Short mmCIF file of the C-alpha atoms (twelve columns), coordinates in Angstrom:
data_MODEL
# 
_entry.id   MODEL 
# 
loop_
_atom_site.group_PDB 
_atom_site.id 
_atom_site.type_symbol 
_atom_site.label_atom_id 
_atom_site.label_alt_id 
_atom_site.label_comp_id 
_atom_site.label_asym_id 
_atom_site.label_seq_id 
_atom_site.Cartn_x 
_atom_site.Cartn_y 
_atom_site.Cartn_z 
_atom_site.pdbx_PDB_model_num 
ATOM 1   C CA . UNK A 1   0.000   0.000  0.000  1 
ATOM 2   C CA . UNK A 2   2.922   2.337  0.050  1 
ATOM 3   C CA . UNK A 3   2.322   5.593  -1.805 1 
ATOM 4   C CA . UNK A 4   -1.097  5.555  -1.925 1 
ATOM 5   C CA . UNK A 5   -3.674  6.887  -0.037 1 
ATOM 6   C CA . UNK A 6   -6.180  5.756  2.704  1 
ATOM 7   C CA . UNK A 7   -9.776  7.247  1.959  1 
ATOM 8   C CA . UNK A 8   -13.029 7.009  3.614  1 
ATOM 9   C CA . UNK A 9   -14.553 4.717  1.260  1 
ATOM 10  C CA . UNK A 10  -11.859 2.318  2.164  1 
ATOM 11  C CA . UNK A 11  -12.117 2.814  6.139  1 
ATOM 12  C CA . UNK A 12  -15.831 2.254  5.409  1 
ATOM 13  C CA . UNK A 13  -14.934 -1.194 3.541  1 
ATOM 14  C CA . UNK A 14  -12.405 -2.113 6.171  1 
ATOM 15  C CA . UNK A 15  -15.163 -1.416 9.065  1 
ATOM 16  C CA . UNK A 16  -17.557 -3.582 6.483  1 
ATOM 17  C CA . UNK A 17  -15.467 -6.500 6.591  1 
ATOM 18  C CA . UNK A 18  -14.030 -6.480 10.620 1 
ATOM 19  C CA . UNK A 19  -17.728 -5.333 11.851 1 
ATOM 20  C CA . UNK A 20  -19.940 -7.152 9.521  1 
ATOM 21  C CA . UNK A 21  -22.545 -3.919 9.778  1 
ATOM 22  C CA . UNK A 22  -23.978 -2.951 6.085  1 
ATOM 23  C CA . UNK A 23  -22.182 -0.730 4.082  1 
ATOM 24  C CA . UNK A 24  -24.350 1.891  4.271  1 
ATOM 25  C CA . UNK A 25  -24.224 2.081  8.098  1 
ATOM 26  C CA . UNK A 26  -20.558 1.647  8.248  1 
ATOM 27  C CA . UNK A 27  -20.348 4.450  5.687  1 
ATOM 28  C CA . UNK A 28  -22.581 6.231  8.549  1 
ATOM 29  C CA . UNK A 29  -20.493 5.166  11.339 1 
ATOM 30  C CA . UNK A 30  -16.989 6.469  9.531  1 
ATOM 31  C CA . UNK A 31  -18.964 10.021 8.814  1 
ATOM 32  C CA . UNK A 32  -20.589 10.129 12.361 1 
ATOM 33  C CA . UNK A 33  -16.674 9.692  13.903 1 
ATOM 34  C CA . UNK A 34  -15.333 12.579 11.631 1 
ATOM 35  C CA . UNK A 35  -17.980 14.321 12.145 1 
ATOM 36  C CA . UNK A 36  -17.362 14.581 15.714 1 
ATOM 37  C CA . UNK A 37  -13.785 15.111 15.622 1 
ATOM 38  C CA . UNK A 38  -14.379 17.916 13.464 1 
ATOM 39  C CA . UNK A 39  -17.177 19.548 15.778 1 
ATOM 40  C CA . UNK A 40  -14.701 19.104 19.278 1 
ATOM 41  C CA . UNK A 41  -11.751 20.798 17.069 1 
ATOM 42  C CA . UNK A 42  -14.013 23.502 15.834 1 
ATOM 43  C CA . UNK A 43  -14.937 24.390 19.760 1 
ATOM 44  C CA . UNK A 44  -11.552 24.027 20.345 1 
ATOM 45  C CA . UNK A 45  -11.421 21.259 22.396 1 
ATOM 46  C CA . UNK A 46  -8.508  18.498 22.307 1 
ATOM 47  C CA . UNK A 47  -8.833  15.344 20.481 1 
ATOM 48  C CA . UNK A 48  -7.253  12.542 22.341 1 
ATOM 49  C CA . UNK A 49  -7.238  8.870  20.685 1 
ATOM 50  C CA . UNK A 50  -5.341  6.458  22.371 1 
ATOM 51  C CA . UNK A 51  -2.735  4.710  20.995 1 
ATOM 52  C CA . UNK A 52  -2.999  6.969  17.969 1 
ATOM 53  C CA . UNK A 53  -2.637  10.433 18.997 1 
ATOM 54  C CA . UNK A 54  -3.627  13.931 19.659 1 
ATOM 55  C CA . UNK A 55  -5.378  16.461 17.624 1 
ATOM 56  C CA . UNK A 56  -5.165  20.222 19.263 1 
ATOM 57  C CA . UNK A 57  -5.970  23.651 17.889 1 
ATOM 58  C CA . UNK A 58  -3.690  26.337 18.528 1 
ATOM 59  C CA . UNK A 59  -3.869  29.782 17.863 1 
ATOM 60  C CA . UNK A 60  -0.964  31.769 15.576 1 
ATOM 61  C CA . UNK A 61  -0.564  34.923 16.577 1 
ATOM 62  C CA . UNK A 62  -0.298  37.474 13.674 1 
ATOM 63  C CA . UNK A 63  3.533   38.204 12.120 1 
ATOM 64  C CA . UNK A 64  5.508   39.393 9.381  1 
ATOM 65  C CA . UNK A 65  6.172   37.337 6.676  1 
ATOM 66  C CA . UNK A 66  7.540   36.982 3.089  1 
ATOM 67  C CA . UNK A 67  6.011   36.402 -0.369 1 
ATOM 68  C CA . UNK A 68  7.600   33.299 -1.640 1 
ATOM 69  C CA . UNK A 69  7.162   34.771 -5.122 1 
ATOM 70  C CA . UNK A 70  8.467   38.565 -4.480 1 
ATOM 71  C CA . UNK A 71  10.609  38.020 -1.427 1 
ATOM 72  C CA . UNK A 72  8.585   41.357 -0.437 1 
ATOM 73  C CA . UNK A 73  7.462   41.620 3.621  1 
ATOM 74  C CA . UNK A 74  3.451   40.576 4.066  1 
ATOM 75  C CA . UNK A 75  1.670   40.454 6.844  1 
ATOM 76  C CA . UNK A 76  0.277   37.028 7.817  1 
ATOM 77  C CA . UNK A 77  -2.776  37.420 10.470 1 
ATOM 78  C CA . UNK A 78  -3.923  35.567 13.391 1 
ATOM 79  C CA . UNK A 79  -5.280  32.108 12.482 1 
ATOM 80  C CA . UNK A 80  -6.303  28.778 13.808 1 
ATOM 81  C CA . UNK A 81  -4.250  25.610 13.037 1 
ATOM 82  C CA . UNK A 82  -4.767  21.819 13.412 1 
ATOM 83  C CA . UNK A 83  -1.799  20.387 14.973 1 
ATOM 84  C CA . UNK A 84  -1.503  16.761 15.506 1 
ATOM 85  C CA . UNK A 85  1.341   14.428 17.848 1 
ATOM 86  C CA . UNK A 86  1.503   10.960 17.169 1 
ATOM 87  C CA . UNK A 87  1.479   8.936  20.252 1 
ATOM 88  C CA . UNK A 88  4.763   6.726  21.219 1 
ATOM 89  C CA . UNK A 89  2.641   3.383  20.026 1 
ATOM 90  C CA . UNK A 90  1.897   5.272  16.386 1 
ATOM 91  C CA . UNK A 91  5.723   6.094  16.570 1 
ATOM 92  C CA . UNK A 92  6.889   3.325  17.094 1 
ATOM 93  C CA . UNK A 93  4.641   1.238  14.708 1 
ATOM 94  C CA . UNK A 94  5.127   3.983  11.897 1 
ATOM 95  C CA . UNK A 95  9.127   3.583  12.386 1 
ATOM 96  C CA . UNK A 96  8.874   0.046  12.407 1 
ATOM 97  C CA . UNK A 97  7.156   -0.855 9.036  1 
ATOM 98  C CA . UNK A 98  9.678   0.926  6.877  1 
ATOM 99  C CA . UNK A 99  11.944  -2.294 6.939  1 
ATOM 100 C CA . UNK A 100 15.359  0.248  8.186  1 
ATOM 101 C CA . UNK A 101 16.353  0.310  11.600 1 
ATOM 102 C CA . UNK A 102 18.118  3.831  12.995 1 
ATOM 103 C CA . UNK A 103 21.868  4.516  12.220 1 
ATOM 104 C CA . UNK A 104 23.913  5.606  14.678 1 
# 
């Protein structure tokens, strides 16, 4: 599966054939979970999943920038980001499927 990319059909399928629920309400269940992932993140709340990790919003205060294009100053304002930490297990299981141990 390397280089390609995990969508929701296919965590609907994947619920389909672990759960044994109809597609249609697995399809239901997968939009139900984003949906409230999105809602806590847009109240601000913290997203905590365990053995996976954490989703936080954090607020960016406003600052001086550059245009990539120009290289002339622009101001960038105050915004709202998604930041996510993977926890040690998702680390650790990420680092360990690529087949290469650390150097060093």
């Amino acid at each position: 599966m390397k280089g390609e990319t995990l969508t929701r059909a296919d965590l609907c399928e994947a619920v389909h054939e672990e759960v044994g629920l109809s597609r249609h309400e697995c399809s239901q269940l997968v939009e139900r979970t984003l949906d409230l992932v999105a809602e806590a993140l847009e109240r601000g709340e913290t997203v905590k999943l365990s053995g996976f990790g954490v989703f936080q919003v954090r607020d960016k205060r406003a600052r001086m920038g550059r245009n990539p294009k120009t290289g002339e100053p622009a101001a960038i304002d105050p915004r709202r980001v998604i930041s996510f930490r993977a926890s040690q297990i998702m680390k650790s299981r990420v680092d360990g499927s690529n087949g290469a141990g650390h150097a060093g």
